[in-house]
XYZ file of C-alpha atoms in Angstrom:
579
model
C 232.682 76.686 43.833
C 232.201 77.696 47.453
C 228.723 77.822 48.980
C 229.007 81.607 49.257
C 229.911 81.987 45.570
C 227.155 79.630 44.494
C 224.628 81.501 46.652
C 225.694 84.768 45.016
C 225.328 83.239 41.546
C 221.832 81.955 42.342
C 220.783 85.327 43.739
C 222.036 87.116 40.620
C 220.264 84.611 38.368
C 216.940 85.207 40.106
C 217.294 89.000 39.967
C 218.239 88.856 36.275
C 215.102 86.784 35.676
C 212.989 89.385 37.501
C 214.600 92.123 35.398
C 213.890 90.245 32.172
C 210.281 89.654 33.177
C 209.629 93.273 34.073
C 211.451 94.482 30.981
C 209.023 92.553 28.786
C 206.168 93.788 30.989
C 207.229 97.367 30.249
C 207.699 96.631 26.539
C 204.084 95.520 26.200
C 202.914 98.413 28.359
C 204.795 100.962 26.248
C 202.666 100.006 23.235
C 199.449 101.025 24.988
C 199.363 104.540 23.555
C 199.798 103.318 19.980
C 197.063 100.703 20.410
C 194.785 103.362 21.894
C 195.403 105.940 19.178
C 194.993 103.355 16.423
C 191.818 102.129 18.138
C 193.132 98.574 17.881
C 190.844 97.248 20.594
C 191.456 93.594 19.763
C 195.176 94.088 20.347
C 194.374 95.903 23.598
C 192.713 92.734 24.899
C 195.514 90.498 23.642
C 198.172 92.705 25.245
C 196.419 92.402 28.607
C 196.542 88.612 28.394
C 200.114 88.527 27.111
C 201.416 90.771 29.873
C 199.828 88.658 32.607
C 201.421 85.498 31.197
C 204.978 86.884 31.239
C 205.363 86.414 34.962
C 204.776 82.666 35.179
C 206.758 82.162 31.980
C 209.860 83.812 33.418
C 209.456 82.115 36.793
C 209.486 78.834 34.884
C 212.614 79.772 32.915
C 214.565 80.765 36.021
C 213.409 77.677 37.905
C 214.609 75.433 35.077
C 217.929 77.278 34.936
C 218.483 76.882 38.675
C 217.448 73.241 38.494
C 220.227 72.645 35.980
C 222.749 74.569 38.105
C 221.983 73.045 41.481
C 221.907 69.553 42.833
C 219.992 68.312 45.820
C 223.017 68.899 48.020
C 222.392 72.652 47.819
C 218.821 72.439 49.156
C 219.986 72.869 52.739
C 218.772 75.508 55.160
C 222.205 77.158 55.368
C 222.484 77.422 51.574
C 218.937 78.773 51.142
C 219.532 81.381 53.823
C 222.801 82.366 52.115
C 220.921 82.855 48.836
C 218.355 85.076 50.502
C 221.070 87.109 52.270
C 222.885 87.652 48.958
C 219.613 88.669 47.316
C 218.871 91.215 50.057
C 222.261 92.816 49.413
C 221.429 93.107 45.701
C 218.161 94.871 46.536
C 219.623 97.594 48.759
C 219.670 100.199 45.972
C 217.498 98.374 43.489
C 214.517 100.429 42.222
C 212.072 97.494 41.847
C 212.892 95.644 45.040
C 209.163 95.059 45.602
C 208.673 93.161 42.345
C 212.000 91.359 42.785
C 211.056 90.072 46.250
C 207.811 88.607 44.933
C 209.677 87.071 42.001
C 212.124 85.448 44.421
C 209.193 83.980 46.371
C 207.638 82.621 43.181
C 210.862 80.956 42.030
C 211.382 79.412 45.447
C 207.831 78.028 45.494
C 208.165 76.702 41.939
C 211.416 74.875 42.729
C 210.091 73.329 45.933
C 206.590 72.790 44.519
C 205.122 74.936 47.298
C 206.660 72.670 49.956
C 209.262 73.625 52.565
C 207.746 77.116 52.703
C 208.971 78.919 55.799
C 209.012 82.612 56.565
C 212.770 82.794 57.123
C 213.453 81.567 53.572
C 210.987 83.865 51.806
C 210.195 87.565 51.692
C 207.032 87.285 53.737
C 207.835 90.812 54.863
C 209.898 93.194 52.755
C 213.602 93.553 53.433
C 213.483 97.252 52.499
C 211.172 98.668 55.144
C 208.804 100.389 52.714
C 211.552 102.352 50.945
C 210.194 104.509 48.086
C 212.765 104.495 45.271
C 213.203 107.487 43.005
C 211.989 107.498 39.428
C 214.688 107.739 36.723
C 212.759 110.830 35.623
C 210.354 112.711 37.912
C 207.110 110.804 38.433
C 205.021 114.001 38.322
C 204.745 117.113 36.218
C 203.937 120.216 38.276
C 202.060 123.228 36.961
C 201.677 126.426 38.976
C 198.454 128.391 38.528
C 200.044 131.696 37.646
C 197.644 132.406 34.787
C 194.432 130.823 36.106
C 192.714 127.463 35.835
C 192.160 127.379 32.083
C 195.755 128.266 31.198
C 197.133 125.802 33.746
C 195.016 122.981 32.358
C 195.994 123.916 28.819
C 199.712 123.731 29.649
C 199.103 120.344 31.226
C 197.294 118.989 28.137
C 199.992 120.342 25.846
C 202.591 118.365 27.823
C 200.904 115.006 27.226
C 202.421 112.608 24.655
C 199.304 112.138 22.505
C 199.636 112.577 18.751
C 195.956 112.624 17.745
C 194.245 115.996 17.167
C 191.792 117.278 19.754
C 188.133 117.448 18.818
C 187.465 120.587 20.833
C 190.254 121.226 23.298
C 189.183 124.749 24.198
C 185.586 123.658 24.753
C 186.671 120.775 27.003
C 188.944 123.066 28.990
C 186.181 125.634 29.463
C 183.824 122.962 30.772
C 186.431 121.568 33.171
C 187.238 125.079 34.380
C 183.566 125.692 35.125
C 183.271 122.369 36.947
C 186.328 123.010 39.116
C 185.219 126.549 39.931
C 181.793 125.275 40.929
C 183.199 122.491 43.089
C 186.002 124.371 44.824
C 185.064 128.038 44.450
C 187.435 130.622 45.921
C 190.201 128.095 46.614
C 190.995 127.987 42.904
C 191.116 131.759 42.522
C 194.174 131.737 44.744
C 197.462 130.037 43.952
C 197.245 126.283 43.451
C 199.452 123.556 42.041
C 198.434 120.893 39.562
C 200.488 117.695 39.827
C 199.985 115.028 37.172
C 201.569 111.614 36.616
C 203.724 111.992 33.501
C 202.584 108.757 31.926
C 198.932 108.326 30.904
C 197.021 105.274 32.122
C 195.339 103.076 29.493
C 192.568 100.514 29.824
C 190.091 99.126 27.295
C 188.979 102.032 25.049
C 190.062 104.824 27.374
C 193.107 106.786 28.475
C 193.345 108.555 31.816
C 195.299 111.574 32.991
C 195.754 111.148 36.723
C 196.954 113.662 39.261
C 195.817 116.058 41.970
C 195.004 119.653 42.771
C 197.001 121.090 45.654
C 194.951 124.034 46.917
C 195.244 126.333 49.894
C 193.214 124.214 52.313
C 192.963 120.802 50.693
C 194.279 118.334 48.145
C 191.882 116.648 45.768
C 192.451 114.048 43.058
C 191.982 115.078 39.439
C 191.288 112.338 36.914
C 190.503 113.204 33.307
C 189.352 110.223 31.201
C 190.053 110.607 27.474
C 188.283 108.940 24.565
C 188.448 108.994 20.770
C 185.572 110.252 18.633
C 184.256 108.530 15.533
C 186.355 110.991 13.541
C 189.530 109.855 15.288
C 189.873 112.931 17.500
C 190.668 113.078 21.206
C 188.264 114.511 23.734
C 187.994 114.674 27.506
C 184.999 112.606 28.564
C 184.806 113.353 32.285
C 186.251 115.250 35.224
C 186.614 113.283 38.466
C 187.689 114.968 41.693
C 186.206 112.781 44.435
C 188.383 110.120 46.059
C 185.544 107.564 46.157
C 184.846 108.097 42.465
C 188.538 107.623 41.663
C 188.500 104.475 43.779
C 185.735 103.079 41.556
C 187.906 103.750 38.478
C 190.586 101.605 40.161
C 188.041 98.997 41.291
C 188.804 95.330 41.956
C 186.348 94.168 39.264
C 188.157 95.946 36.431
C 190.994 95.000 34.122
C 194.488 96.097 34.994
C 195.739 99.452 33.775
C 198.571 99.798 31.301
C 200.829 102.539 32.664
C 204.568 102.747 32.093
C 205.928 102.430 35.628
C 209.653 101.646 35.881
C 209.421 102.160 39.668
C 206.000 100.818 40.712
C 206.512 101.496 44.445
C 206.730 105.244 43.814
C 203.620 105.242 41.630
C 201.657 103.208 44.184
C 202.725 105.606 46.928
C 201.339 108.566 44.959
C 198.112 106.763 44.044
C 197.621 105.867 47.699
C 197.598 109.587 48.495
C 194.727 110.050 46.025
C 192.829 107.010 47.331
C 193.704 106.529 51.018
C 191.051 103.816 51.375
C 192.860 101.650 48.837
C 195.540 99.289 50.123
C 198.934 98.785 48.439
C 197.726 95.329 47.376
C 194.798 96.833 45.489
C 196.904 99.514 43.827
C 199.739 97.224 42.743
C 197.127 94.911 41.255
C 195.343 97.794 39.504
C 198.523 98.806 37.625
C 199.117 95.241 36.460
C 201.619 94.091 39.104
C 199.109 91.539 40.319
C 201.709 89.025 41.503
C 203.199 91.578 43.872
C 199.648 92.603 44.716
C 199.230 89.002 45.866
C 202.289 89.366 48.126
C 200.981 92.613 49.584
C 197.557 91.071 50.150
C 199.143 88.251 52.127
C 201.091 90.765 54.211
C 197.926 92.733 54.882
C 196.166 89.515 55.872
C 198.896 88.628 58.380
C 198.710 92.103 59.878
C 194.936 91.825 60.207
C 195.259 88.398 61.769
C 197.681 89.730 64.379
C 195.304 92.581 65.217
C 192.014 90.685 65.488
C 190.672 87.787 67.510
C 187.454 86.643 65.785
C 187.068 83.180 64.283
C 186.950 82.047 60.682
C 183.582 80.612 59.832
C 181.421 79.479 56.930
C 180.472 82.424 54.715
C 176.824 83.525 54.826
C 174.597 82.692 51.886
C 173.642 79.622 49.898
C 176.417 77.020 49.804
C 177.962 76.519 46.387
C 177.940 73.254 44.463
C 181.592 73.592 43.381
C 183.219 75.917 45.886
C 183.218 76.036 49.666
C 183.595 79.589 50.971
C 184.654 80.775 54.405
C 185.510 84.134 55.864
C 186.736 86.061 58.884
C 183.906 88.425 59.896
C 186.285 91.326 60.574
C 188.172 90.889 57.279
C 187.194 92.198 53.861
C 187.991 89.074 51.820
C 186.609 85.563 51.504
C 188.508 82.309 50.974
C 187.280 79.876 48.323
C 188.339 76.258 47.893
C 187.302 73.760 45.225
C 185.346 70.838 46.641
C 186.548 67.282 46.073
C 183.185 66.254 44.620
C 180.627 68.420 42.871
C 176.861 68.213 42.822
C 175.669 65.744 40.111
C 174.459 68.542 37.816
C 177.958 70.044 37.721
C 179.728 68.067 35.012
C 183.289 69.391 35.238
C 186.726 68.711 36.688
C 188.971 70.604 39.093
C 191.202 71.546 36.182
C 188.248 73.037 34.309
C 187.263 75.132 37.336
C 190.811 76.486 37.655
C 190.765 77.267 33.933
C 187.573 79.330 34.373
C 189.270 81.432 37.038
C 192.313 81.886 34.804
C 190.031 83.019 31.986
C 188.520 85.702 34.221
C 191.984 86.867 35.329
C 193.068 87.444 31.731
C 189.779 88.743 30.316
C 188.297 92.227 30.284
C 186.230 92.202 33.479
C 184.367 95.451 32.604
C 183.863 96.230 36.289
C 181.540 93.243 36.721
C 183.754 90.274 37.662
C 185.689 90.170 40.918
C 189.426 89.640 40.656
C 190.910 86.773 42.675
C 194.342 85.897 44.013
C 195.378 82.253 43.957
C 197.460 80.708 46.761
C 198.960 77.314 47.463
C 199.784 75.773 50.845
C 198.146 78.625 52.708
C 198.591 78.209 56.473
C 196.104 79.437 59.082
C 196.341 79.211 62.879
C 194.128 76.342 64.068
C 192.797 78.226 67.077
C 191.125 80.812 64.801
C 188.901 78.213 63.106
C 185.475 77.335 64.427
C 184.859 73.620 64.884
C 181.920 73.869 62.467
C 184.199 75.231 59.758
C 186.807 72.504 60.281
C 184.091 69.852 60.020
C 182.726 71.488 56.858
C 186.114 71.678 55.131
C 187.106 68.132 56.014
C 183.769 66.920 54.706
C 183.778 68.696 51.340
C 187.499 68.919 50.514
C 189.518 66.426 52.587
C 192.195 66.105 49.884
C 192.910 69.832 50.142
C 192.936 70.259 53.935
C 195.507 69.261 56.554
C 194.741 69.969 60.214
C 197.126 69.736 63.175
C 196.880 71.032 66.712
C 198.506 74.311 65.620
C 197.661 74.947 61.989
C 195.240 74.466 59.137
C 196.989 74.048 55.804
C 194.980 74.494 52.598
C 196.753 73.281 49.497
C 194.890 75.517 47.050
C 192.571 78.482 47.565
C 191.399 81.762 46.077
C 191.054 85.028 47.952
C 188.337 87.361 46.721
C 186.805 90.620 47.899
C 183.891 90.031 50.248
C 180.518 91.368 49.149
C 176.920 90.971 50.258
C 175.367 88.114 48.227
C 172.724 89.633 45.973
C 170.030 87.180 47.075
C 170.511 88.210 50.725
C 170.671 91.873 49.781
C 167.338 91.686 47.934
C 165.660 89.941 50.874
C 166.523 92.824 53.201
C 166.489 95.833 50.867
C 163.980 98.670 50.811
C 161.992 99.168 47.551
C 164.312 101.905 46.270
C 167.372 99.740 46.900
C 165.685 96.783 45.156
C 165.138 98.950 42.079
C 168.791 99.979 42.040
C 169.984 96.397 42.553
C 167.800 95.046 39.727
C 169.056 97.816 37.458
C 172.644 96.948 38.405
C 172.119 93.208 37.947
C 170.696 93.636 34.450
C 173.427 96.115 33.536
C 176.026 93.633 34.775
C 174.689 90.880 32.497
C 174.592 93.248 29.527
C 178.091 94.593 30.100
C 179.496 91.094 30.540
C 177.793 90.026 27.312
C 179.269 93.028 25.499
C 182.680 91.746 26.642
C 181.837 88.278 25.234
C 181.079 86.716 28.625
C 177.957 84.754 29.542
C 177.633 84.149 33.281
C 176.011 80.737 32.856
C 174.624 80.313 36.355
C 172.696 83.566 36.694
C 171.155 82.954 40.112
C 171.306 85.963 42.434
C 173.462 83.998 44.905
C 176.325 84.094 42.397
C 176.459 87.895 42.405
C 177.475 90.292 45.157
C 176.822 93.918 46.046
C 179.957 96.013 46.642
C 180.333 98.897 49.093
C 179.587 101.227 46.177
C 176.321 99.307 45.560
C 177.599 97.833 42.317
C 176.518 94.309 41.410
C 179.556 92.088 40.745
C 179.657 88.515 39.452
C 181.878 86.129 41.439
C 180.987 82.479 40.695
C 182.834 81.360 37.582
C 182.425 77.590 37.257
C 179.800 77.886 34.485
C 181.159 80.972 32.768
C 181.440 80.799 28.968
C 182.225 83.000 26.010
C 178.980 84.509 24.761
C 179.808 83.458 21.203
C 179.902 79.775 22.256
C 176.337 79.769 23.599
C 173.345 78.810 21.448
C 170.419 81.043 22.473
C 167.050 79.592 21.460
C 163.358 80.261 21.819
C 161.279 77.475 23.322
C 159.323 75.895 20.448
C 155.513 75.954 20.781
C 154.041 72.727 22.187
C 152.915 70.185 19.604
C 150.002 68.965 21.734
C 148.339 70.239 24.936
C 149.937 67.329 26.814
C 153.441 68.600 25.995
C 153.216 71.379 28.551
C 152.355 68.907 31.302
C 155.112 66.424 30.492
C 158.062 65.944 32.883
C 160.541 66.165 29.998
C 160.732 68.899 27.337
C 159.113 68.153 23.992
C 162.094 69.636 22.152
C 165.740 68.652 21.883
C 168.279 70.461 24.080
C 171.941 70.666 23.046
C 174.886 70.981 25.414
C 175.310 74.731 24.778
C 171.622 75.595 24.361
C 170.216 78.368 26.558
C 166.550 79.438 26.625
C 166.284 83.009 27.992
C 162.536 82.574 28.539
C 163.408 80.171 31.356
C 165.287 82.879 33.271
C 161.962 84.048 34.680
C 161.391 80.705 36.390
C 164.449 80.790 38.649
C 165.082 84.550 38.883
C 161.691 86.128 39.454
C 160.353 84.389 42.534
C 159.897 87.668 44.431
C 156.969 89.689 43.016
C 158.625 93.057 43.661
C 161.808 91.941 41.926
C 159.781 90.523 39.039
C 157.922 93.800 38.511
C 161.163 95.771 38.482
C 162.724 93.306 36.055
C 159.816 93.589 33.638
C 160.100 97.357 33.804
C 163.904 97.679 33.542
C 165.241 94.656 31.635
C 162.477 92.733 29.811
C 164.771 92.112 26.820
C 166.949 89.755 28.891
C 164.202 87.115 28.546
C 164.290 87.193 24.745
C 166.620 84.965 22.717
C 166.727 87.574 19.940
C 168.323 90.123 22.298
C 171.184 87.772 23.190
C 171.606 86.791 19.545
C 171.952 90.456 18.654
C 174.689 90.874 21.275
C 176.440 87.829 19.841
C 176.360 89.360 16.366
C 177.936 92.553 17.665
C 180.736 90.656 19.405
C 181.401 88.509 16.328
C 181.534 91.666 14.202
C 184.337 92.970 16.414
C 182.298 95.692 18.091
C 183.733 96.758 21.456
C 181.249 98.558 23.689
C 182.055 101.572 25.809
C 181.966 100.608 29.477
C 182.836 103.677 31.516
C 184.052 103.257 35.117
C 182.488 106.542 36.229
C 179.029 107.984 36.563
C 177.143 110.086 34.039
C 177.272 112.965 36.533
C 181.044 113.164 36.082
C 180.922 113.291 32.297
C 181.498 116.706 30.756
C 178.302 116.818 28.774
C 176.222 115.634 31.724
C 177.831 117.392 34.645
C 176.050 120.095 36.568
C 178.238 123.068 37.392
C 176.432 123.635 40.650
C 178.688 123.532 43.713
C 179.132 120.014 45.031
C 178.041 119.562 48.613
C 180.580 118.172 51.020
């Protein structure tokens, strides 16, 4: 077989593997409505994990297939470039070229074990110039407001694919009509267009109708979260029309949506119009295409690097015992690497740390755990690194770092959204902000527990404050399933001398946790302590955590809504919203 024919065969094999992967991705996604309507929340969580695992599974299959087809004589630059050229030709009219390019990159990296990575052999930049492919069926349904707001909304609801009965459809529509009239006033008395994505979005215990209002002088997003009542009836839980509020629904600390998207580029393009502050990387990741989100994030990083001149440096805050973290001050992400050696009190291996991060990726993050993207052989320009940072990295992780005159190569790292460490935030915050942060911190612990997650290391330095002032957990080396932790009360001392002894007078098992001790390391600041006692005193009681464990073991799934009470129908004021 000629080199050209072999290159064409390899290119077709990789694209077929990408097709097979995304076909299974869509198969799992297509079951989201049935799982939602049957309220099979356990299967919802399993489907999330299963769908994430498809990608690496299919990359492995294709890599093995190519390994059997090719010998070492084909691993030449001319052959690899011929494969890429043939692949580009296949993508010219291909609707999922974005996903296919990332899949090609993944197969290449798997075959070469993340070595021999050069831009000319990979799709570092897209070959398609941002082309937006067409959907096989129209992405949007359009409704003209010929008969008013209520009738337009009713036609939209009637077009949705749900099979459950509505609890009070007319009542929900009346409330939404009042809300929209109050928020937008005269603009909705004139002609307007309602455009909605045909396919509902599903996540956890909710479904979401997502679209926009196209009015005379402005366009605004319209997101209607749906839930199921105890009687098994559908109802609209909220009405969201603010871009920032929609952005929170699509936040980086939440699980990925299930939405049937045969052409993800077109869906991301529309979502970007609703949330212009979101990047393509964030939106691809939010709809479950997290591997292509990783590609887009890298592209965005390269663009930022080319358009900035500040230096990478050690991230502010208390240094971690397991991870070393650095950042570029002008960039919105941090870079985390696993140290070669951990502090003595950290009894774990590198493999265990990586497993913790994988657990978080596949688990329901309930808006309280930051998503990460994992990279191998990540190359930085040497002249953008401060000498202090180079010294730090070579000291704590020499096995992971290679430095030349021109580049810094890091063999394994995580990228994660940058936030203000909670401990630093509390040191500088005004009293009102401290109250809000303490409320958020306690809520974060409770919501994580409801999702069967115990943070383990609960120090404020392991949590961050997002731009929306939400408290997010981001240090995962001691994370555990809540059901695996043994919460205990400290036994009363046997003798007065017990309380003065250097060692505890009671036995302590490997998984034992004593919530009473949280006060010792959390409540150093008197203002913070007072707010804690007022807002979350139950967090210091073993019985509270044991009760949460019982609920999780009984299969109870809590409602964790990604929107404020003010946006909920039964809690929303119909007063005009100020700009």
